[in-house]
Short mmCIF file of C-alpha atoms in Angstrom, two decimals:
data_model
loop_
_atom_site.label_atom_id
_atom_site.label_comp_id
_atom_site.label_asym_id
_atom_site.label_seq_id
_atom_site.Cartn_x
_atom_site.Cartn_y
_atom_site.Cartn_z
CA MET A 16 77.33 64.59 106.79
CA PHE A 17 81.13 65.27 106.50
CA ARG A 18 80.70 67.96 104.65
CA ILE A 19 78.02 69.81 105.54
CA LEU A 20 80.70 69.88 108.63
CA ILE A 21 83.33 71.45 107.20
CA ILE A 22 80.92 74.41 105.31
CA LEU A 23 79.19 75.04 109.01
CA CYS A 24 83.30 75.69 110.58
CA VAL A 25 84.35 77.79 107.54
CA ILE A 26 80.99 79.58 107.27
CA GLY A 27 81.66 79.81 112.24
CA VAL A 28 85.37 81.13 110.82
CA CYS A 29 84.13 83.59 108.60
CA LEU A 30 82.32 85.44 111.09
CA THR A 31 85.13 85.20 114.10
CA GLY A 32 87.01 87.01 112.00
CA CYS A 33 84.17 89.79 111.25
CA THR A 34 83.49 90.59 114.36
CA SER A 35 87.05 91.01 115.72
CA GLY A 36 88.28 93.58 113.96
CA THR A 37 89.06 96.60 115.09
CA TYR A 38 86.90 99.22 112.55
CA LYS A 39 85.21 101.34 114.74
CA ALA A 40 81.77 103.94 113.50
CA PRO A 41 82.57 107.51 112.67
CA VAL A 42 81.17 109.41 115.79
CA THR A 43 79.79 113.11 114.69
CA ASP A 44 79.49 115.65 117.37
CA ARG A 45 76.12 117.60 116.46
CA GLY A 46 75.91 119.26 119.89
CA ARG A 47 77.97 122.25 119.25
CA PRO A 48 76.88 124.51 115.92
CA PRO A 49 79.38 125.51 112.72
CA GLY A 50 81.14 128.98 113.83
CA GLU A 51 81.68 127.94 117.41
CA ARG A 52 84.71 126.18 118.73
CA ILE A 53 85.49 125.58 122.59
CA GLY A 54 87.63 128.62 123.56
CA HIS A 55 86.77 131.19 120.40
CA HIS A 56 84.42 131.66 117.82
CA ILE A 57 84.33 132.73 113.89
CA VAL A 58 82.43 135.74 113.47
CA ALA A 59 79.22 134.87 111.06
CA LYS A 60 77.68 137.66 108.47
CA GLY A 61 76.09 139.95 110.48
CA GLU A 62 77.04 139.38 114.08
CA THR A 63 78.26 142.47 116.30
CA LEU A 64 80.69 142.55 118.54
CA TYR A 65 78.07 143.10 121.21
CA SER A 66 76.22 140.26 120.42
CA ILE A 67 78.69 137.85 120.58
CA ALA A 68 80.44 138.78 124.12
CA TRP A 69 76.41 139.41 125.09
CA ARG A 70 76.28 135.36 123.52
CA TYR A 71 79.39 134.47 125.84
CA ASN A 72 78.62 136.61 129.37
CA VAL A 73 81.74 138.69 128.56
CA ASP A 74 81.93 142.56 128.84
CA TYR A 75 82.98 143.43 125.12
CA HIS A 76 85.23 145.63 126.79
CA ALA A 77 87.05 143.09 127.44
CA LEU A 78 86.45 140.90 124.54
CA ALA A 79 87.54 143.76 122.19
CA ALA A 80 90.69 144.09 124.23
CA ALA A 81 91.56 140.54 124.57
CA ASN A 82 91.33 140.16 120.49
CA GLY A 83 93.23 143.84 119.99
CA VAL A 84 89.48 145.46 118.53
CA GLY A 85 89.69 148.95 117.72
CA SER A 86 86.99 151.69 120.61
CA THR A 87 84.69 151.15 117.48
CA TYR A 88 84.33 147.68 117.91
CA HIS A 89 84.53 146.62 113.49
CA ILE A 90 84.90 142.98 113.15
CA TYR A 91 84.09 140.94 109.94
CA PRO A 92 82.35 137.66 108.89
CA GLY A 93 85.21 135.00 109.11
CA GLN A 94 87.29 136.20 112.63
CA ARG A 95 89.00 134.52 114.46
CA LEU A 96 87.63 135.97 117.96
CA THR A 97 89.65 134.24 121.33
CA LEU A 98 86.91 133.93 124.56
CA ASP A 99 90.18 134.80 126.97
CA VAL A 100 89.12 137.38 127.40
CA THR A 101 91.96 137.11 130.22
CA GLN A 102 94.67 137.47 126.93
CA VAL A 103 94.67 141.27 126.54
CA PRO A 104 97.52 142.03 123.71
CA PRO A 105 100.55 143.19 125.64
CA LYS A 106 101.47 146.63 125.04
CA PRO A 107 104.07 147.52 122.20
CA SER A 108 107.56 148.12 123.93
CA ILE A 109 108.82 151.27 123.49
CA LYS A 110 112.56 151.05 122.87
CA ARG A 111 114.87 154.33 124.23
CA THR A 112 118.11 154.70 122.73
CA THR A 113 120.91 157.06 124.85
CA LYS A 114 122.16 159.92 123.48
CA THR A 115 124.92 161.85 124.00
CA VAL A 116 123.70 165.94 123.97
CA VAL A 117 126.15 169.01 124.76
CA SER A 118 124.90 171.34 126.46
CA ALA A 119 124.21 174.91 125.37
CA PRO A 120 125.25 178.00 126.78
CA PRO A 121 122.32 179.41 128.44
CA LYS A 122 120.57 182.39 127.05
CA VAL A 123 120.21 185.24 128.64
CA VAL A 124 116.08 186.37 128.65
CA LYS A 125 115.98 189.83 129.54
CA THR A 126 112.23 190.64 131.28
CA PRO A 127 109.86 193.33 129.47
CA PRO A 128 108.48 195.52 132.11
CA ARG A 129 105.27 195.11 133.99
CA SER A 130 103.00 197.91 131.67
CA LYS A 131 104.42 195.72 128.69
CA ILE A 132 103.18 192.31 129.69
CA GLN A 133 99.83 191.44 128.25
CA THR A 134 97.28 189.14 130.08
CA PRO A 135 95.01 186.93 128.67
CA SER A 136 91.26 187.92 127.91
CA ILE A 137 90.19 184.86 127.81
CA SER A 138 91.09 183.41 131.29
CA GLN A 139 91.01 178.49 130.74
CA LYS A 140 89.19 177.45 133.21
CA PRO A 141 89.87 173.30 133.41
CA ILE A 142 87.60 171.41 131.45
CA LYS A 143 85.30 169.51 133.89
CA LYS A 144 84.69 165.34 132.59
CA ALA A 145 80.37 164.53 132.16
CA PRO A 146 79.09 162.39 135.08
CA LYS A 147 78.07 158.92 134.83
CA VAL A 148 74.90 158.93 135.65
CA ASP A 149 73.06 155.42 135.51
CA PRO A 150 70.63 154.65 133.10
CA SER A 151 66.68 156.15 134.01
CA TRP A 152 64.76 153.21 133.64
CA HIS A 153 61.58 152.76 132.06
CA TRP A 154 58.89 149.29 132.19
CA PRO A 155 59.93 148.10 128.50
CA ALA A 156 56.20 146.39 128.08
CA SER A 157 52.58 147.14 130.15
CA GLY A 158 51.78 143.29 130.10
CA LYS A 159 52.12 141.29 133.35
CA LEU A 160 55.06 139.86 134.32
CA ILE A 161 55.18 135.86 134.01
CA ALA A 162 59.21 134.99 134.73
CA THR A 163 61.77 136.35 136.85
CA PHE A 164 65.26 135.84 136.62
CA SER A 165 67.15 133.56 137.63
CA SER A 166 70.49 134.51 140.03
CA ASN A 167 72.79 131.55 140.78
CA GLY A 168 73.74 130.75 136.83
CA GLY A 169 69.63 129.80 136.45
CA LEU A 170 68.35 129.62 132.83
CA ASN A 171 66.44 132.84 133.11
CA LYS A 172 69.04 135.53 132.76
CA GLY A 173 66.76 138.75 132.87
CA ILE A 174 62.56 138.45 132.73
CA ASP A 175 59.38 138.08 130.32
CA ILE A 176 56.33 140.01 129.96
CA GLN A 177 53.53 138.87 129.17
CA GLY A 178 51.41 140.32 125.95
CA LYS A 179 49.83 140.38 122.43
CA LEU A 180 51.09 139.95 118.97
CA GLY A 181 51.90 143.38 117.43
CA GLU A 182 51.60 145.62 120.90
CA PRO A 183 54.47 147.68 121.02
CA VAL A 184 57.91 147.22 122.45
CA HIS A 185 59.46 150.51 124.39
CA ALA A 186 64.09 151.27 124.71
CA ALA A 187 63.85 150.93 128.60
CA ALA A 188 66.02 153.58 128.64
CA ALA A 189 67.60 156.45 126.42
CA GLY A 190 70.85 154.84 124.42
CA ILE A 191 72.28 153.33 120.98
CA VAL A 192 70.94 150.22 119.57
CA VAL A 193 73.99 148.42 118.59
CA TYR A 194 72.76 144.65 117.68
CA SER A 195 69.02 144.66 115.56
CA GLY A 196 69.08 141.06 114.42
CA SER A 197 67.53 137.09 114.15
CA GLY A 198 71.31 135.55 114.70
CA LEU A 199 71.57 134.54 118.72
CA ARG A 200 69.51 130.84 119.22
CA GLY A 201 66.67 131.53 121.61
CA TYR A 202 66.07 134.86 121.40
CA GLY A 203 64.43 135.07 118.29
CA LYS A 204 64.44 138.55 116.66
CA LEU A 205 66.39 140.53 119.08
CA LEU A 206 67.38 143.98 120.39
CA ILE A 207 70.66 145.38 121.75
CA VAL A 208 70.77 148.73 123.30
CA LYS A 209 74.08 150.32 124.33
CA HIS A 210 72.59 152.96 127.50
CA SER A 211 76.30 153.50 128.80
CA ASP A 212 79.73 151.96 129.29
CA LYS A 213 78.13 149.97 132.18
CA PHE A 214 75.38 148.83 130.87
CA LEU A 215 73.30 147.13 128.15
CA SER A 216 69.48 146.33 127.53
CA ALA A 217 68.42 142.99 125.55
CA TYR A 218 64.58 142.84 123.73
CA ALA A 219 64.01 139.46 122.91
CA HIS A 220 61.28 137.34 120.62
CA ASN A 221 60.14 140.56 118.32
CA ARG A 222 57.69 139.95 115.64
CA ARG A 223 59.28 143.47 113.64
CA LEU A 224 61.83 145.34 115.01
CA LEU A 225 61.60 149.22 113.98
CA ALA A 226 64.96 150.67 115.36
CA LYS A 227 68.31 150.03 113.05
CA GLU A 228 72.31 149.46 113.89
CA GLY A 229 73.21 152.33 114.92
CA GLU A 230 70.50 154.41 115.72
CA GLN A 231 69.63 156.85 119.05
CA VAL A 232 67.04 156.07 120.37
CA LYS A 233 64.55 157.95 123.56
CA ARG A 234 63.82 156.12 126.98
CA GLY A 235 60.31 155.42 126.05
CA GLN A 236 60.15 155.13 122.04
CA LYS A 237 58.81 151.97 120.11
CA ILE A 238 61.60 150.36 119.07
CA ALA A 239 59.86 146.80 118.77
CA GLU A 240 56.64 145.06 118.03
CA MET A 241 56.21 141.88 120.36
CA GLY A 242 55.48 138.43 119.05
CA SER A 243 56.77 135.33 119.67
CA SER A 244 60.59 134.66 117.19
CA GLY A 245 62.39 132.22 119.00
CA THR A 246 60.01 131.09 121.63
CA ASP A 247 56.51 129.50 121.95
CA ALA A 248 54.38 131.67 123.28
CA VAL A 249 53.63 136.08 122.35
CA LYS A 250 55.80 137.47 125.20
CA LEU A 251 59.31 140.00 125.64
CA HIS A 252 61.91 138.61 127.38
CA PHE A 253 64.39 141.96 128.81
CA GLU A 254 67.55 141.42 130.12
CA ILE A 255 69.49 144.33 131.62
CA ARG A 256 73.92 143.92 132.33
CA PHE A 257 75.78 145.54 133.91
CA ASP A 258 80.56 144.70 132.30
CA GLY A 259 78.54 142.00 131.08
CA THR A 260 77.14 140.19 133.65
CA PRO A 261 73.80 139.55 134.09
CA VAL A 262 71.43 141.69 136.65
CA ASP A 263 68.00 141.62 138.02
CA PRO A 264 65.70 144.08 135.80
CA MET A 265 63.41 143.70 139.07
CA LYS A 266 66.33 145.90 141.32
CA TYR A 267 66.45 148.95 138.03
CA LEU A 268 62.66 149.11 137.06
CA PRO A 269 60.38 151.14 139.33
CA ARG A 270 57.06 149.82 140.39
CA ARG A 271 53.53 149.71 138.95
#
């Protein structure tokens, strides 16, 4: 009986030592996708500056300026982009050196007689800048409106239009395609069209994308086929953004 008590005491000491250690199980954060970090973004293959700006709700001009990206907006896979669009790189300072300048005596210029002065045959008129006109909007699909824009940071940053598989999706305004792919989570097969320096529009959940990046499209042109990619129903998700901020498309689309 005494031996049994000794064995039980030894087992109890061993168990106490095992449970009182400082070992902690490793914790893995699976909520954040690979390549995405707080404060910056690592460019993946197929992404464009426009799609990244769209993903984080920032203006592509500001994103380019904060990362020193040129006017062509060219980025490359593996590039690290800061998402703090307030960090605009400072302009290089210009060092000015003071030189001693010896002034030469003024030259005497003889004015020719008026009869010999030749007047230019072509009058130089001031060059007028092209007026900045807001896009003329058109409905991107003919189906029933099933979801409207949610303001104040809501989940729906655009509108949803019901339709049938394969129905045409039209460009809501003339512009150039700046993204064509499926790299944005929750959008499925997506097109982003740039209409001006201020306006962009997006067409999500398509079955097929018929327009390529860099392609000029006209208002009403068929650019995709409606589908259910990235969602559970056949529909078109349509967004308009002004300076990177989602706006209510119903304020721009004509009544029907």
